mmCIF file of C-alpha atoms (C1' of nucleotides) in Angstrom:
data_model
loop_
_atom_site.group_PDB
_atom_site.id
_atom_site.type_symbol
_atom_site.label_atom_id
_atom_site.label_comp_id
_atom_site.label_asym_id
_atom_site.label_seq_id
_atom_site.Cartn_x
_atom_site.Cartn_y
_atom_site.Cartn_z
ATOM 1 C CA MET A 722 -11.419 -17.184 7.208
ATOM 2 C CA SER A 723 -10.290 -20.022 8.536
ATOM 3 C CA ILE A 724 -7.125 -19.089 11.039
ATOM 4 C CA ASP A 725 -5.187 -22.219 12.104
ATOM 5 C CA LYS A 726 -2.824 -23.139 14.685
ATOM 6 C CA LYS A 727 0.042 -22.751 12.364
ATOM 7 C CA ASP A 728 -1.651 -19.184 10.782
ATOM 8 C CA GLN A 729 -1.508 -17.300 13.910
ATOM 9 C CA GLU A 730 2.474 -18.878 14.788
ATOM 10 C CA LEU A 731 2.966 -17.352 11.483
ATOM 11 C CA LEU A 732 1.286 -13.871 12.717
ATOM 12 C CA ALA A 733 3.079 -13.681 16.092
ATOM 13 C CA HIS A 734 6.528 -14.011 14.198
ATOM 14 C CA LEU A 735 5.797 -11.960 11.759
ATOM 15 C CA GLN A 736 4.740 -9.484 13.789
ATOM 16 C CA ALA A 737 7.885 -9.852 15.488
ATOM 17 C CA ASN A 738 9.862 -9.594 12.830
ATOM 18 C CA ALA A 739 8.396 -8.628 9.127
ATOM 19 C CA ARG A 740 11.444 -9.128 7.579
ATOM 20 C CA SER A 741 12.417 -12.908 8.210
ATOM 21 C CA SER A 742 12.813 -15.341 4.979
ATOM 22 C CA ILE A 743 10.355 -17.664 4.314
ATOM 23 C CA ALA A 744 13.154 -20.646 5.381
ATOM 24 C CA GLN A 745 13.312 -19.110 8.898
ATOM 25 C CA LEU A 746 9.436 -18.711 9.406
ATOM 26 C CA ALA A 747 8.815 -22.426 7.897
ATOM 27 C CA ASN A 748 11.554 -23.597 9.913
ATOM 28 C CA LYS A 749 9.797 -22.098 13.062
ATOM 29 C CA VAL A 750 6.421 -23.204 12.022
ATOM 30 C CA ASN A 751 7.820 -26.670 11.067
ATOM 31 C CA LEU A 752 6.397 -26.629 7.869
ATOM 32 C CA SER A 753 8.173 -26.345 4.845
ATOM 33 C CA ASP A 754 8.806 -23.465 2.558
ATOM 34 C CA THR A 755 6.079 -24.012 0.050
ATOM 35 C CA PRO A 756 3.477 -24.826 2.502
ATOM 36 C CA CYS A 757 4.406 -21.532 4.846
ATOM 37 C CA LEU A 758 4.316 -19.036 1.532
ATOM 38 C CA ARG A 759 1.242 -19.788 0.667
ATOM 39 C CA ARG A 760 -0.160 -19.651 4.014
ATOM 40 C CA ILE A 761 1.282 -16.367 4.234
ATOM 41 C CA LYS A 762 0.248 -15.306 0.772
ATOM 42 C CA LYS A 763 -3.217 -16.455 2.213
ATOM 43 C CA LEU A 764 -3.424 -14.236 4.839
ATOM 44 C CA GLU A 765 -1.828 -11.047 2.682
ATOM 45 C CA SER A 766 -4.744 -12.078 0.545
ATOM 46 C CA THR A 767 -7.448 -12.116 2.674
ATOM 47 C CA GLY A 768 -6.175 -8.977 4.381
ATOM 48 C CA VAL A 769 -5.337 -10.524 8.084
ATOM 49 C CA ILE A 770 -2.268 -9.515 7.220
ATOM 50 C CA SER A 771 -2.442 -5.096 5.585
ATOM 51 C CA GLY A 772 1.952 -4.503 5.436
ATOM 52 C CA TYR A 773 4.877 -4.655 6.825
ATOM 53 C CA HIS A 774 6.105 -1.693 8.199
ATOM 54 C CA ALA A 775 9.991 -0.334 9.747
ATOM 55 C CA THR A 776 9.340 1.103 13.050
ATOM 56 C CA ILE A 777 11.253 3.574 13.205
ATOM 57 C CA GLU A 778 11.793 5.271 16.891
ATOM 58 C CA PRO A 779 10.366 8.853 16.775
ATOM 59 C CA LYS A 780 13.201 9.906 19.331
ATOM 60 C CA ARG A 781 15.829 9.213 16.750
ATOM 61 C CA ILE A 782 14.294 11.414 14.033
ATOM 62 C CA GLY A 783 13.761 14.491 16.175
ATOM 63 C CA LEU A 784 10.108 13.824 16.914
ATOM 64 C CA ASN A 785 10.364 14.150 21.238
ATOM 65 C CA VAL A 786 6.868 14.903 21.706
ATOM 66 C CA LEU A 787 3.443 12.416 21.970
ATOM 67 C CA VAL A 788 0.192 13.868 22.207
ATOM 68 C CA TYR A 789 -3.470 12.474 22.352
ATOM 69 C CA ALA A 790 -5.746 15.201 21.610
ATOM 70 C CA PHE A 791 -9.122 14.872 22.033
ATOM 71 C CA VAL A 792 -11.599 17.042 19.534
ATOM 72 C CA ARG A 793 -15.205 18.604 19.972
ATOM 73 C CA LEU A 794 -16.731 19.742 16.756
ATOM 74 C CA ASN A 795 -19.078 22.361 16.637
ATOM 75 C CA GLN A 796 -22.206 20.759 15.102
ATOM 76 C CA ASN A 797 -22.943 17.375 14.787
ATOM 77 C CA SER A 798 -23.510 17.337 11.427
ATOM 78 C CA VAL A 799 -22.234 14.719 8.340
ATOM 79 C CA THR A 800 -20.523 17.848 6.462
ATOM 80 C CA ALA A 801 -18.771 18.727 9.673
ATOM 81 C CA ALA A 802 -17.125 14.976 10.092
ATOM 82 C CA ASN A 803 -16.262 14.729 6.646
ATOM 83 C CA ALA A 804 -14.608 18.153 6.067
ATOM 84 C CA PHE A 805 -12.532 17.541 9.497
ATOM 85 C CA GLU A 806 -11.678 13.797 8.923
ATOM 86 C CA GLU A 807 -10.541 14.988 5.281
ATOM 87 C CA GLN A 808 -8.397 17.894 6.361
ATOM 88 C CA VAL A 809 -6.949 16.909 9.626
ATOM 89 C CA GLU A 810 -5.371 13.388 7.866
ATOM 90 C CA LYS A 811 -3.821 15.740 5.125
ATOM 91 C CA LEU A 812 -1.765 16.600 8.982
ATOM 92 C CA GLN A 813 1.189 14.221 8.598
ATOM 93 C CA HIS A 814 1.924 15.624 12.411
ATOM 94 C CA VAL A 815 -1.619 13.666 13.087
ATOM 95 C CA GLN A 816 -0.880 9.721 13.306
ATOM 96 C CA GLU A 817 -3.985 8.427 14.881
ATOM 97 C CA CYS A 818 -7.928 9.417 14.572
ATOM 98 C CA ALA A 819 -10.448 8.079 16.193
ATOM 99 C CA VAL A 820 -13.842 9.041 16.565
ATOM 100 C CA VAL A 821 -14.555 8.125 20.835
ATOM 101 C CA SER A 822 -16.909 8.191 22.767
ATOM 102 C CA GLY A 823 -17.760 10.055 25.747
ATOM 103 C CA SER A 824 -17.780 13.977 25.572
ATOM 104 C CA TYR A 825 -15.801 14.507 23.134
ATOM 105 C CA ASP A 826 -16.209 13.426 19.030
ATOM 106 C CA TYR A 827 -12.144 12.434 18.050
ATOM 107 C CA LEU A 828 -9.151 11.267 19.917
ATOM 108 C CA LEU A 829 -5.650 12.272 17.918
ATOM 109 C CA LYS A 830 -2.656 10.619 18.400
ATOM 110 C CA VAL A 831 -0.243 14.000 17.331
ATOM 111 C CA VAL A 832 3.372 13.535 17.528
ATOM 112 C CA ALA A 833 5.906 17.307 17.225
ATOM 113 C CA THR A 834 9.493 18.035 17.457
ATOM 114 C CA ASP A 835 8.906 19.556 20.556
ATOM 115 C CA LEU A 836 6.169 21.689 23.058
ATOM 116 C CA GLU A 837 6.860 24.816 21.294
ATOM 117 C CA ALA A 838 6.043 22.967 18.058
ATOM 118 C CA TYR A 839 2.814 21.135 19.628
ATOM 119 C CA GLU A 840 2.143 24.569 20.690
ATOM 120 C CA HIS A 841 2.084 25.974 17.124
ATOM 121 C CA PHE A 842 0.926 23.166 15.768
ATOM 122 C CA VAL A 843 -2.176 23.706 17.503
ATOM 123 C CA LYS A 844 -2.730 27.184 17.193
ATOM 124 C CA TYR A 845 -1.838 27.418 13.103
ATOM 125 C CA LYS A 846 -2.726 23.661 11.730
ATOM 126 C CA LEU A 847 -5.345 21.880 13.720
ATOM 127 C CA GLY A 848 -7.062 25.667 14.321
ATOM 128 C CA SER A 849 -7.300 26.088 11.252
ATOM 129 C CA ILE A 850 -9.064 23.483 10.451
ATOM 130 C CA ASP A 851 -13.458 23.617 10.157
ATOM 131 C CA TYR A 852 -15.693 22.756 12.645
ATOM 132 C CA ILE A 853 -13.730 22.288 15.693
ATOM 133 C CA ALA A 854 -15.052 23.678 19.221
ATOM 134 C CA ASN A 855 -12.140 23.038 21.476
ATOM 135 C CA ILE A 856 -9.248 21.022 22.014
ATOM 136 C CA GLU A 857 -7.837 18.892 25.255
ATOM 137 C CA SER A 858 -4.410 17.923 25.009
ATOM 138 C CA THR A 859 -3.119 15.087 26.867
ATOM 139 C CA VAL A 860 0.523 14.927 26.574
ATOM 140 C CA VAL A 861 2.678 11.989 26.826
ATOM 141 C CA LEU A 862 5.122 11.979 29.884
ATOM 142 C CA LYS A 863 6.605 8.787 29.372
ATOM 143 C CA GLN A 864 5.868 5.631 27.186
ATOM 144 C CA THR A 865 6.190 2.692 29.287
ATOM 145 C CA PHE A 866 5.761 0.074 26.177
ATOM 146 C CA ASN A 867 4.191 0.012 22.752
ATOM 147 C CA LYS A 868 3.721 -4.184 21.409
ATOM 148 C CA LYS A 869 3.564 -5.006 18.707
ATOM 149 C CA GLN A 870 2.319 -8.101 19.212
ATOM 150 C CA LEU A 871 -1.872 -8.854 18.671
ATOM 151 C CA PRO A 872 -3.033 -11.109 21.590
ATOM 152 C CA LEU A 873 -4.031 -14.496 19.356
ATOM 153 C CA MET B 972 23.605 10.178 13.529
ATOM 154 C CA SER B 973 23.009 12.656 10.723
ATOM 155 C CA ILE B 974 20.323 11.650 8.450
ATOM 156 C CA ASP B 975 20.316 13.292 4.714
ATOM 157 C CA LYS B 976 17.462 13.548 2.387
ATOM 158 C CA LYS B 977 18.627 9.431 0.551
ATOM 159 C CA ASP B 978 17.901 8.371 4.752
ATOM 160 C CA GLN B 979 14.717 10.184 4.894
ATOM 161 C CA GLU B 980 13.914 8.132 1.260
ATOM 162 C CA LEU B 981 14.917 4.961 2.434
ATOM 163 C CA LEU B 982 12.894 5.385 5.674
ATOM 164 C CA ALA B 983 10.171 6.789 3.843
ATOM 165 C CA HIS B 984 10.003 3.869 1.506
ATOM 166 C CA LEU B 985 10.635 0.688 4.385
ATOM 167 C CA GLN B 986 7.425 2.365 6.790
ATOM 168 C CA ALA B 987 5.436 2.125 3.684
ATOM 169 C CA ASN B 988 6.233 -1.470 3.059
ATOM 170 C CA ALA B 989 9.320 -3.158 5.379
ATOM 171 C CA ARG B 990 9.700 -5.792 2.809
ATOM 172 C CA SER B 991 10.908 -4.489 -0.390
ATOM 173 C CA SER B 992 13.970 -5.804 -1.750
ATOM 174 C CA ILE B 993 17.514 -3.988 -1.707
ATOM 175 C CA ALA B 994 17.650 -4.029 -5.025
ATOM 176 C CA GLN B 995 13.662 -2.338 -5.229
ATOM 177 C CA LEU B 996 14.628 0.128 -2.260
ATOM 178 C CA ALA B 997 18.296 1.517 -3.985
ATOM 179 C CA ASN B 998 16.137 2.019 -7.775
ATOM 180 C CA LYS B 999 13.400 4.097 -5.569
ATOM 181 C CA VAL B 1000 16.317 6.216 -4.084
ATOM 182 C CA ASN B 1001 18.757 6.171 -6.951
ATOM 183 C CA LEU B 1002 21.632 4.871 -5.538
ATOM 184 C CA SER B 1003 23.293 1.232 -5.738
ATOM 185 C CA ASP B 1004 22.598 -1.217 -3.746
ATOM 186 C CA THR B 1005 25.495 -1.699 -2.173
ATOM 187 C CA PRO B 1006 25.523 2.155 -0.583
ATOM 188 C CA CYS B 1007 21.878 1.558 -0.033
ATOM 189 C CA LEU B 1008 22.339 -1.462 1.580
ATOM 190 C CA ARG B 1009 25.268 -0.059 4.145
ATOM 191 C CA ARG B 1010 22.546 2.678 4.797
ATOM 192 C CA ILE B 1011 19.873 0.318 5.836
ATOM 193 C CA LYS B 1012 22.317 -1.217 7.682
ATOM 194 C CA LYS B 1013 23.764 1.751 9.954
ATOM 195 C CA LEU B 1014 19.755 2.881 10.666
ATOM 196 C CA GLU B 1015 19.198 -0.471 12.278
ATOM 197 C CA SER B 1016 22.818 -0.304 13.768
ATOM 198 C CA THR B 1017 22.171 3.629 15.232
ATOM 199 C CA GLY B 1018 18.715 2.312 16.117
ATOM 200 C CA VAL B 1019 16.062 4.632 14.164
ATOM 201 C CA ILE B 1020 14.855 1.524 12.920
ATOM 202 C CA SER B 1021 14.049 -0.314 15.481
ATOM 203 C CA GLY B 1022 12.007 -3.408 13.822
ATOM 204 C CA TYR B 1023 9.961 -4.513 11.147
ATOM 205 C CA HIS B 1024 6.613 -4.970 12.478
ATOM 206 C CA ALA B 1025 3.417 -7.086 10.566
ATOM 207 C CA THR B 1026 0.368 -5.056 10.853
ATOM 208 C CA ILE B 1027 -2.622 -7.413 10.997
ATOM 209 C CA GLU B 1028 -6.469 -5.929 10.506
ATOM 210 C CA PRO B 1029 -7.066 -6.527 14.255
ATOM 211 C CA LYS B 1030 -10.774 -7.160 12.937
ATOM 212 C CA ARG B 1031 -9.904 -10.411 10.991
ATOM 213 C CA ILE B 1032 -8.558 -11.928 14.063
ATOM 214 C CA GLY B 1033 -11.707 -11.042 15.914
ATOM 215 C CA LEU B 1034 -10.843 -8.370 17.352
ATOM 216 C CA ASN B 1035 -13.593 -6.042 17.218
ATOM 217 C CA VAL B 1036 -13.031 -3.061 19.760
ATOM 218 C CA LEU B 1037 -10.733 -1.106 20.627
ATOM 219 C CA VAL B 1038 -10.691 1.590 23.815
ATOM 220 C CA TYR B 1039 -8.251 3.842 25.614
ATOM 221 C CA ALA B 1040 -8.154 3.565 29.188
ATOM 222 C CA PHE B 1041 -7.574 6.385 31.776
ATOM 223 C CA VAL B 1042 -6.137 5.044 34.887
ATOM 224 C CA ARG B 1043 -5.301 6.791 38.207
ATOM 225 C CA LEU B 1044 -3.481 5.264 41.170
ATOM 226 C CA ASN B 1045 -4.292 5.234 44.653
ATOM 227 C CA GLN B 1046 -1.415 7.064 45.494
ATOM 228 C CA ASN B 1047 1.755 9.157 44.017
ATOM 229 C CA SER B 1048 4.621 6.069 45.026
ATOM 230 C CA VAL B 1049 7.767 4.584 43.038
ATOM 231 C CA THR B 1050 6.617 1.439 44.649
ATOM 232 C CA ALA B 1051 3.024 2.332 42.651
ATOM 233 C CA ALA B 1052 4.109 2.936 39.521
ATOM 234 C CA ASN B 1053 6.536 0.465 38.998
ATOM 235 C CA ALA B 1054 4.176 -2.437 40.332
ATOM 236 C CA PHE B 1055 1.196 -0.997 38.101
ATOM 237 C CA GLU B 1056 3.328 -0.897 34.646
ATOM 238 C CA GLU B 1057 4.818 -4.237 35.529
ATOM 239 C CA GLN B 1058 1.602 -5.970 36.048
ATOM 240 C CA VAL B 1059 0.148 -4.080 33.215
ATOM 241 C CA GLU B 1060 2.806 -5.091 30.629
ATOM 242 C CA LYS B 1061 2.049 -8.775 31.345
ATOM 243 C CA LEU B 1062 -1.815 -8.027 30.164
ATOM 244 C CA GLN B 1063 -2.162 -9.162 26.438
ATOM 245 C CA HIS B 1064 -4.911 -7.321 25.457
ATOM 246 C CA VAL B 1065 -2.874 -3.848 26.442
ATOM 247 C CA GLN B 1066 -1.185 -2.924 23.411
ATOM 248 C CA GLU B 1067 -0.204 0.698 24.580
ATOM 249 C CA CYS B 1068 0.936 2.006 27.785
ATOM 250 C CA ALA B 1069 1.871 5.858 28.853
ATOM 251 C CA VAL B 1070 2.163 8.018 31.912
ATOM 252 C CA VAL B 1071 0.124 11.041 30.973
ATOM 253 C CA SER B 1072 -0.142 14.728 31.940
ATOM 254 C CA GLY B 1073 -3.858 15.393 33.521
ATOM 255 C CA SER B 1074 -6.074 14.188 35.887
ATOM 256 C CA TYR B 1075 -4.787 10.566 35.227
ATOM 257 C CA ASP B 1076 -1.711 8.740 35.729
ATOM 258 C CA TYR B 1077 -1.891 6.336 32.450
ATOM 259 C CA LEU B 1078 -3.466 5.949 29.358
ATOM 260 C CA LEU B 1079 -3.989 2.233 27.243
ATOM 261 C CA LYS B 1080 -4.703 1.554 24.360
ATOM 262 C CA VAL B 1081 -6.543 -1.807 25.371
ATOM 263 C CA VAL B 1082 -7.654 -4.548 22.262
ATOM 264 C CA ALA B 1083 -10.801 -6.638 22.729
ATOM 265 C CA THR B 1084 -13.132 -9.024 20.927
ATOM 266 C CA ASP B 1085 -16.260 -6.945 21.927
ATOM 267 C CA LEU B 1086 -17.270 -5.118 24.218
ATOM 268 C CA GLU B 1087 -18.743 -7.641 27.117
ATOM 269 C CA ALA B 1088 -15.092 -9.145 26.806
ATOM 270 C CA TYR B 1089 -13.859 -4.821 27.234
ATOM 271 C CA GLU B 1090 -15.883 -5.046 30.793
ATOM 272 C CA HIS B 1091 -14.749 -8.383 31.593
ATOM 273 C CA PHE B 1092 -11.264 -7.705 30.965
ATOM 274 C CA VAL B 1093 -11.488 -3.799 33.449
ATOM 275 C CA LYS B 1094 -13.560 -6.268 36.030
ATOM 276 C CA TYR B 1095 -11.263 -9.470 35.880
ATOM 277 C CA LYS B 1096 -7.607 -8.307 34.480
ATOM 278 C CA LEU B 1097 -7.089 -4.523 35.002
ATOM 279 C CA GLY B 1098 -9.285 -4.598 38.017
ATOM 280 C CA SER B 1099 -7.105 -7.394 39.995
ATOM 281 C CA ILE B 1100 -3.624 -5.182 39.434
ATOM 282 C CA ASP B 1101 -1.965 -3.079 42.934
ATOM 283 C CA TYR B 1102 -3.007 0.955 43.160
ATOM 284 C CA ILE B 1103 -5.917 1.173 40.749
ATOM 285 C CA ALA B 1104 -7.829 4.091 41.869
ATOM 286 C CA ASN B 1105 -10.047 4.113 39.077
ATOM 287 C CA ILE B 1106 -10.532 3.636 35.406
ATOM 288 C CA GLU B 1107 -12.218 5.834 32.573
ATOM 289 C CA SER B 1108 -12.759 4.048 29.637
ATOM 290 C CA THR B 1109 -12.701 5.982 25.761
ATOM 291 C CA VAL B 1110 -14.919 3.850 23.319
ATOM 292 C CA VAL B 1111 -13.382 4.020 19.344
ATOM 293 C CA LEU B 1112 -16.746 3.481 17.172
ATOM 294 C CA LYS B 1113 -14.438 4.554 14.827
ATOM 295 C CA GLN B 1114 -10.739 4.625 13.477
ATOM 296 C CA THR B 1115 -10.776 6.857 10.620
ATOM 297 C CA PHE B 1116 -7.847 6.954 9.514
ATOM 298 C CA ASN B 1117 -3.902 4.641 11.349
ATOM 299 C CA LYS B 1118 -0.969 6.097 9.144
ATOM 300 C CA LYS B 1119 2.503 3.697 8.668
ATOM 301 C CA GLN B 1120 4.468 7.149 8.603
ATOM 302 C CA LEU B 1121 5.824 9.439 10.561
ATOM 303 C CA PRO B 1122 6.808 12.885 8.853
ATOM 304 C CA LEU B 1123 10.671 13.154 8.313
ATOM 305 C "C1'" DG C 994 1.895 -30.619 3.009
ATOM 306 C "C1'" DG C 995 6.389 -32.192 0.944
ATOM 307 C "C1'" DT C 996 10.526 -31.506 -3.229
ATOM 308 C "C1'" DG C 997 13.477 -30.472 -5.738
ATOM 309 C "C1'" DA C 998 14.981 -27.147 -8.988
ATOM 310 C "C1'" DA C 999 15.292 -22.151 -11.699
ATOM 311 C "C1'" DA C 1000 14.875 -17.608 -11.094
ATOM 312 C "C1'" DT C 1001 15.974 -14.180 -8.394
ATOM 313 C "C1'" DT C 1002 17.822 -11.290 -3.865
ATOM 314 C "C1'" DT C 1003 21.595 -10.788 -0.600
ATOM 315 C "C1'" DT C 1004 25.636 -9.615 0.420
ATOM 316 C "C1'" DA C 1005 30.211 -9.169 0.580
ATOM 317 C "C1'" DG C 1006 35.078 -7.711 -1.675
ATOM 318 C "C1'" DG C 1007 37.447 -5.162 -4.954
ATOM 319 C "C1'" DT C 1008 38.468 -1.381 -8.358
ATOM 320 C "C1'" DG C 1009 38.067 3.102 -9.741
ATOM 321 C "C1'" DC C 1010 35.596 8.270 -9.713
ATOM 322 C "C1'" DG D 135 30.932 9.460 -0.360
ATOM 323 C "C1'" DC D 136 29.465 6.485 -4.714
ATOM 324 C "C1'" DA D 137 28.725 3.515 -8.851
ATOM 325 C "C1'" DC D 138 30.282 -0.882 -11.104
ATOM 326 C "C1'" DC D 139 31.655 -5.340 -11.181
ATOM 327 C "C1'" DT D 140 32.193 -10.165 -9.554
ATOM 328 C "C1'" DA D 141 30.361 -13.902 -6.833
ATOM 329 C "C1'" DA D 142 29.366 -17.454 -3.443
ATOM 330 C "C1'" DA D 143 25.188 -17.932 -0.626
ATOM 331 C "C1'" DA D 144 20.946 -17.358 0.694
ATOM 332 C "C1'" DT D 145 16.028 -16.428 -0.832
ATOM 333 C "C1'" DT D 146 12.133 -16.353 -3.096
ATOM 334 C "C1'" DT D 147 8.767 -19.129 -6.033
ATOM 335 C "C1'" DC D 148 6.996 -22.435 -8.867
ATOM 336 C "C1'" DA D 149 5.856 -26.924 -11.641
ATOM 337 C "C1'" DC D 150 5.166 -31.280 -9.921
ATOM 338 C "C1'" DC D 151 4.469 -35.351 -6.791
#
DNA sequence: GGTGAAATTTTAGGTGC
DNA sequence: GCACCTAAAATTTCACC
C-alpha cells in the first residue's frame, strides 16, 4: 500500500471531518469525485481507514472523570493475561487497554461519572477480575488537548 | 440538555459508524428521518457530539510505536505550565496531553515510527521544551483494545 | 484520472395526530 | 413530540472515455 500526497490530504481531511461529502473532499484535494471516491474506498479496504466515529464530549453525558489505571498481575502466565484481557474488555468504562513496559503490566484508560463512581469501579468491577495483584490510579486533572489527527 | 433513550441509541450508532445515512439511523432507532435529523443536529449544536473523525490504523502509515510519557516540570508556576502546554501542542507526534495527579505533572500520548524515532523525539523535540525537569516513558508493547464507544 | 447520468440521500416545509 | 407526505437540492455511484 503506497500512500501518496493526495491520499495523505484525504486522510487529513477525513480525520478532521468524517462526514464531508465526496464532492467537498474532491474539491479540497483537486480531484474529481470519482477518483476521490476510488481512493477513499481503497484506503478503507486496505485497512488504512479502520472506521468513522462520532466523538462525544464525555462531560456532556456525565462522564466527568478520566483516570489512567496501571495494573500488575500476580502471575506472568498466558492464562492470567488472557483471562484478564478478556474480562477487562467487558467493562464498558475501560476505553483502552495496553500491555506496557515498566513495573506494571497493563495501562487502562477509564471513564467514570465522578471519583466516587471510579472508586466503586475499582473496588467492585476491576477488583473482581482474576489475577490482579495491584492497581495504581493516575487521575487526569485536566485534558489540555486530544488531537484527532495523526502526523502524516 | 436532556438525553433520552433515542438520543442514546443515536449516539451509540454514530460512535460506531459516523458515516451512516440519516435514513439508516432513523430506521435503527425507529424514528422517521426528520425527527432523527433534528435530534442529531441538536446533539451537535449543544456540543454533545463534538465532531466526526476517520480513524486511521497508525501501523498502516508507519507509526509503529506508541508511548505514554510522563513529564515533570522544574517549577510549579503558571508561566511554566502555559509555556509547556503551548509548546507541546505544536509537536505533531503528541496526540494527547493531560495534567495528572501523582508524582508527575503531565501525561503525554506519543506516536512514532519506531523506538529510534521516539528516542530522537524525546532528545530533540520534547527535550527542547522549556521547564521540563524529567521524562519517564512507558512503552506500549501491545494494544489489546481501543473502544470507540463511551458507556451511555 | 475525468465525464455525465441515474439512483439514492439529505434537507426543508406542510399537514394532522 | 412524532409520522407522513412532498419536493428541491445535493450526493453517491456507475458505466464509459
